[in-house]
CSV table of C-alpha atoms in Angstrom, one decimal:
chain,number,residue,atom,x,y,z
A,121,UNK,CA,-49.0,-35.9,-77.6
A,122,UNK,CA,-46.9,-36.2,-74.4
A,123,UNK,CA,-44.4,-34.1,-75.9
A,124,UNK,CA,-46.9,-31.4,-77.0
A,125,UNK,CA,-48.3,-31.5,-73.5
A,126,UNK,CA,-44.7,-30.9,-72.3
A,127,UNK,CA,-43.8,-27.9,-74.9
A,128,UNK,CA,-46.6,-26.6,-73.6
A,129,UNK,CA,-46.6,-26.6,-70.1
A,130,UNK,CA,-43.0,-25.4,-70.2
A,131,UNK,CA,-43.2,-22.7,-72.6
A,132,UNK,CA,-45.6,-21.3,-70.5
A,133,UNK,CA,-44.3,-22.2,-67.0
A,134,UNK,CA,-41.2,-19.7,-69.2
A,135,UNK,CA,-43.3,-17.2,-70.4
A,136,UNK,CA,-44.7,-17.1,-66.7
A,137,UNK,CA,-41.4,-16.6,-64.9
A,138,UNK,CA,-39.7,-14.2,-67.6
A,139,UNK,CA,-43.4,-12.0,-66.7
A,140,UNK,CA,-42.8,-11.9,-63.5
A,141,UNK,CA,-38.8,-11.0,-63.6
A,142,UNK,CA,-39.9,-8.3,-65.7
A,143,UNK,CA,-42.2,-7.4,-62.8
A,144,UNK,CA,-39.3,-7.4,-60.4
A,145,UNK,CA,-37.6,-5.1,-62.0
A,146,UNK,CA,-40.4,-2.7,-61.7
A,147,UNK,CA,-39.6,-2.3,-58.0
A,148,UNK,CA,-42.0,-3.3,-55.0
A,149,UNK,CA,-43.3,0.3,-54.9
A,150,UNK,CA,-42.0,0.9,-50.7
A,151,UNK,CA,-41.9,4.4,-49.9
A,152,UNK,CA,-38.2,6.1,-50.2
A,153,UNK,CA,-36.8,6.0,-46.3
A,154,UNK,CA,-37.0,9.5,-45.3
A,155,UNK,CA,-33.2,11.4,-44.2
A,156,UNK,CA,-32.3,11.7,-40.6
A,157,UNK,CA,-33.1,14.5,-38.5
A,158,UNK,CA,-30.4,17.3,-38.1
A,159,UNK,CA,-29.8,16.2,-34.0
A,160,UNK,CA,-29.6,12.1,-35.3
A,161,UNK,CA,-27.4,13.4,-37.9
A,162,UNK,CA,-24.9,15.2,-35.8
A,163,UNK,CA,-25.2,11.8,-33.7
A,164,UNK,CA,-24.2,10.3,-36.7
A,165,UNK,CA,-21.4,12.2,-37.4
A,166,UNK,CA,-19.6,12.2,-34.1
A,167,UNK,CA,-20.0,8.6,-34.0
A,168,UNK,CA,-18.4,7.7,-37.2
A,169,UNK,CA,-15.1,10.1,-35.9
A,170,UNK,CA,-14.8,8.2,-32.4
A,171,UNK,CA,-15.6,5.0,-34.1
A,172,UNK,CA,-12.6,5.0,-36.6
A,173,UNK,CA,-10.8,7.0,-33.9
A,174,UNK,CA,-11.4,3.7,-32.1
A,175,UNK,CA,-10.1,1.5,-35.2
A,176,UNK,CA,-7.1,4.4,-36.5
A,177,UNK,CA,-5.4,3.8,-32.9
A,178,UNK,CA,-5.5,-0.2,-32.8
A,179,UNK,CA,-4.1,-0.1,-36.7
A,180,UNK,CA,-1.8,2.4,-35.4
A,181,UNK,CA,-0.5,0.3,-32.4
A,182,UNK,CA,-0.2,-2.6,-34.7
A,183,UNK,CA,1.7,-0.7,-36.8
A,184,UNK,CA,4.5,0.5,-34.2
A,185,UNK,CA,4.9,-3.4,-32.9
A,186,UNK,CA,5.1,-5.0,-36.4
A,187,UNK,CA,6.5,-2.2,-38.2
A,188,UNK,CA,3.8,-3.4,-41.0
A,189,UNK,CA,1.3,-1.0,-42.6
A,190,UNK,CA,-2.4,-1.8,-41.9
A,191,UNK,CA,-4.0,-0.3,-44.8
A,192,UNK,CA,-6.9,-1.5,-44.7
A,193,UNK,CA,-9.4,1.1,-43.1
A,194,UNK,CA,-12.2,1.2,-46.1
A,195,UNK,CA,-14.4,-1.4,-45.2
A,196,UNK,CA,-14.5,0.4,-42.1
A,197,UNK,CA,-16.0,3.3,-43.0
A,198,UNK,CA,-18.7,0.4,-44.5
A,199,UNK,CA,-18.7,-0.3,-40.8
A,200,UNK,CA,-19.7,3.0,-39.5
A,201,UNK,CA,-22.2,3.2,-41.9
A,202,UNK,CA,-23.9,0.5,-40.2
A,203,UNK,CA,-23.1,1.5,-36.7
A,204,UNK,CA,-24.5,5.0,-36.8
A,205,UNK,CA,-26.6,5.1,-39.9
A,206,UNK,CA,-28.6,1.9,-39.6
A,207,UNK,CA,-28.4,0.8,-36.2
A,208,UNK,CA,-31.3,-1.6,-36.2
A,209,UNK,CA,-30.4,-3.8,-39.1
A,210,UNK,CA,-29.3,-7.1,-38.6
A,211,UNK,CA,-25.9,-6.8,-40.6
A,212,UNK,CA,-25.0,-4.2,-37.9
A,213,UNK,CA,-25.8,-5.9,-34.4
A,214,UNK,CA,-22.5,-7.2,-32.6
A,215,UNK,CA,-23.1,-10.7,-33.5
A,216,UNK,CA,-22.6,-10.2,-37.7
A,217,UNK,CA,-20.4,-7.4,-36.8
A,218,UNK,CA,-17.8,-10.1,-35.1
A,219,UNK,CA,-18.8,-13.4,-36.2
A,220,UNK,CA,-18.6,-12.4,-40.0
A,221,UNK,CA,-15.4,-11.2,-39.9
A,222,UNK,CA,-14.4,-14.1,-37.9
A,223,UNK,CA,-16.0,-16.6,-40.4
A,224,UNK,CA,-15.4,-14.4,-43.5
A,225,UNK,CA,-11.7,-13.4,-43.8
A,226,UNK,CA,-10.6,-16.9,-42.9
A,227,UNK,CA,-12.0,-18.5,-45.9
A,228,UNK,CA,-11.0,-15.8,-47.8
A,229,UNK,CA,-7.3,-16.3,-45.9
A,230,UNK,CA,-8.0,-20.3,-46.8
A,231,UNK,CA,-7.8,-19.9,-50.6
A,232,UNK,CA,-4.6,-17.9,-50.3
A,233,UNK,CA,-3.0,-21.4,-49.1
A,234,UNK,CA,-3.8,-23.0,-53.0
A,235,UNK,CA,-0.9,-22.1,-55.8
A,236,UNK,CA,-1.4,-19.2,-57.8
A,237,UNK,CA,-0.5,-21.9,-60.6
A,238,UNK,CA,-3.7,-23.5,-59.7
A,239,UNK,CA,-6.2,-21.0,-59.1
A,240,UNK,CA,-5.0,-17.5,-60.5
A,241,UNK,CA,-5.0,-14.6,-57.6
A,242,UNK,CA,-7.7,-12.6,-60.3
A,243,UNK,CA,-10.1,-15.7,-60.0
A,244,UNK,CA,-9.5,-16.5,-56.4
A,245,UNK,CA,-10.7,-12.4,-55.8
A,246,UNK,CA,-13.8,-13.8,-57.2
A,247,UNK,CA,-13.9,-17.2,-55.6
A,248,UNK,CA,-13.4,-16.7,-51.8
A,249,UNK,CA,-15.6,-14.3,-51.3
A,250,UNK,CA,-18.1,-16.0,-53.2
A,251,UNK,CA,-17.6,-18.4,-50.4
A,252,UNK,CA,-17.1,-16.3,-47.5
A,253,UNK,CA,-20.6,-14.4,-48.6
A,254,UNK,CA,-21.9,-17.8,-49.0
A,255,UNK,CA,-21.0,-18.8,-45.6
A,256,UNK,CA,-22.2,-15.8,-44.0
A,257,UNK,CA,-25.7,-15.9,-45.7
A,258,UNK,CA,-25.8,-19.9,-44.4
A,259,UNK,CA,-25.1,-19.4,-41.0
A,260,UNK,CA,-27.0,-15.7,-40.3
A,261,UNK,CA,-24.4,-13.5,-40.1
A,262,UNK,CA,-24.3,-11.4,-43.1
A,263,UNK,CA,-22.5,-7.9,-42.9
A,264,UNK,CA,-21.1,-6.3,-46.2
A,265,UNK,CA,-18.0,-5.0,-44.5
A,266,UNK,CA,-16.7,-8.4,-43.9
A,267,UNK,CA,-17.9,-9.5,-47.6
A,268,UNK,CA,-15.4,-6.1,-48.5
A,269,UNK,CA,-12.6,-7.5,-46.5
A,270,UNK,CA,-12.8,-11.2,-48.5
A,271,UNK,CA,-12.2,-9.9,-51.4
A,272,UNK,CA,-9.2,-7.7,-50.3
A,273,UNK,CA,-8.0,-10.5,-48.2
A,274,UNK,CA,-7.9,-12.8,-51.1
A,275,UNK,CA,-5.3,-11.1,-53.1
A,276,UNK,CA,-2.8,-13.0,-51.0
A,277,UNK,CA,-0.9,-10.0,-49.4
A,278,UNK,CA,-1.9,-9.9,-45.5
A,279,UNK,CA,-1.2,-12.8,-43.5
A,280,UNK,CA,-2.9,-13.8,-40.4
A,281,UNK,CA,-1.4,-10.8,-37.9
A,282,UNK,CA,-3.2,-8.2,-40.1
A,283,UNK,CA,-6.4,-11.2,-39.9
A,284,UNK,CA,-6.2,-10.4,-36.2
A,285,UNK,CA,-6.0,-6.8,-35.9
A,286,UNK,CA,-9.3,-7.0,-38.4
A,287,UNK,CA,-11.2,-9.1,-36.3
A,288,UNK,CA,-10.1,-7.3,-33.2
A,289,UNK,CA,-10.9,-3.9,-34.9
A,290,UNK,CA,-14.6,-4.6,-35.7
A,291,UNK,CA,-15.0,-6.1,-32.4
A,292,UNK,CA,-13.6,-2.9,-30.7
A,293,UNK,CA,-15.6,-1.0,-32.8
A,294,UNK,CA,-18.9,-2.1,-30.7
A,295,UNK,CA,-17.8,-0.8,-27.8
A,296,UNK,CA,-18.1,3.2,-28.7
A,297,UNK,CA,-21.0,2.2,-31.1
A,298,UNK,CA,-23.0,1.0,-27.9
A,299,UNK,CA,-22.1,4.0,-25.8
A,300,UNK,CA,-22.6,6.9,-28.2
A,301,UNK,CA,-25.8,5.3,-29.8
A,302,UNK,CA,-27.6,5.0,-26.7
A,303,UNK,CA,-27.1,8.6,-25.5
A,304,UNK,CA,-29.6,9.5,-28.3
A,305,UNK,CA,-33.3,9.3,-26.8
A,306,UNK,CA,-34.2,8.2,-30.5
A,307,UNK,CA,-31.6,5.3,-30.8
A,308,UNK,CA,-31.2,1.9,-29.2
A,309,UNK,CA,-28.1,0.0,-30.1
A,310,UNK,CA,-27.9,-3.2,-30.1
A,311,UNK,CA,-31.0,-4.5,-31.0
A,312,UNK,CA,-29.8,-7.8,-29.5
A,313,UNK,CA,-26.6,-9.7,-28.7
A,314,UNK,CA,-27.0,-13.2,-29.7
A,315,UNK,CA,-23.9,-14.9,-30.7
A,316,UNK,CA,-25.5,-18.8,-30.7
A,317,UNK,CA,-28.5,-19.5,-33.0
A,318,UNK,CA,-32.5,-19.1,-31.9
A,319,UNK,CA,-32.8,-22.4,-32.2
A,320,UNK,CA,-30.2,-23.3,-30.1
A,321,UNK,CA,-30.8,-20.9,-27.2
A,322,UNK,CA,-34.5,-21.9,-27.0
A,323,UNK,CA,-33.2,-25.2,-26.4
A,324,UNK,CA,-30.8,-24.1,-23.7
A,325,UNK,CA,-34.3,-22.3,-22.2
A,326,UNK,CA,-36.5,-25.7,-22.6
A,327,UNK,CA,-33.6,-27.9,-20.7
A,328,UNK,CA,-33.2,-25.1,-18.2
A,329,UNK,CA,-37.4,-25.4,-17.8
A,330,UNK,CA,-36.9,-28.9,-17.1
């Protein structure tokens, strides 16, 4: 009897969760965003150019000290995207901006330090970033561009110069992404700066209270 109870009750807890995936993939049904207007567009656009302006110059310095070739740019056109397309989500504010970098590429720069006899370079691709997305997730700091950056970072052919001139590059990046996104009436950019945690800063403001 127990166990007929318990076929039960699971078969239909299953038949109950495989409805409701299906469901899912139905979609939510939220309206399609509408496109930017032509003036935010052009915003857009000349932000993006000064922005990897910014970033081309500081891989291009590094390249004339070091005599190493940074060619890494892609996820930084990931970046832009964030800066001057979606200014108000989360994974573009300064905070994920720096901090994922920070927090990504070093795991991803971690795993390089274990043999390629012990964990293969194609499974370590799949490995560290699974871990560096992880980590990001955990702690609040998601941005994609960073997650783009593990897995190049994993392969095992930058060292910890071309870790730098990453971290410094998206952190540069803010600068012209704060100045050129608040000339537009329409735009405000950041929508915060917070690098410590809510929880923590509201109980920096309850001791201050005190």
């Amino acid at each position: 009897a127990k166990a007929k109870r318990f076929s039960h009750v699971y078969c239909g807890n299953a038949r109950d969760r495989a409805k409701a995936w299906v469901d899912k993939l139905r979609g939510g049904g939220s309206q399609i965003p509408p496109g930017m207007p032509f003036v935010e567009t052009l915003w857009t656009m000349a932000g993006v150019f000064i922005g990897l302006l910014t970033v081309s110059s500081i891989n291009m310095l590094f390249q004339t000290v070091t005599e190493q070739e940074f060619d890494l740019m892609g996820p930084f056109g990931a970046l832009m995207t964030l800066q001057y397309g979606l200014t108000a989500a989360p994974a573009a504010q300064p905070r994920s901006i720096v901090l994922g970098h920070t927090v990504a590429l070093a795991i991803s720069m971690a795993f390089t330090y274990i043999p390629d006899s012990i964990l293969a370079v194609w499974i370590r691709q799949l490995v560290a970033p699974a871990f560096a997305i992880g980590a990001m997730v955990k702690l609040g700091i998601t941005h994609p561009p960073a997650g783009a950056f593990s897995v190049i970072f994993a392969q095992g052919n930058h060292n910890w110069g071309f870790y730098g001139v990453a971290v410094l590059s998206s952190a540069v990046s803010i600068i012209p992404a704060v100045m050129i996104n608040n000339l537009s009436q329409r735009r405000m950019y950041p929508s915060y700066w917070g690098y410590l945690p809510s929880a923590v800063v509201q109980k920096v403001r309850e001791v201050r209270g005190k």
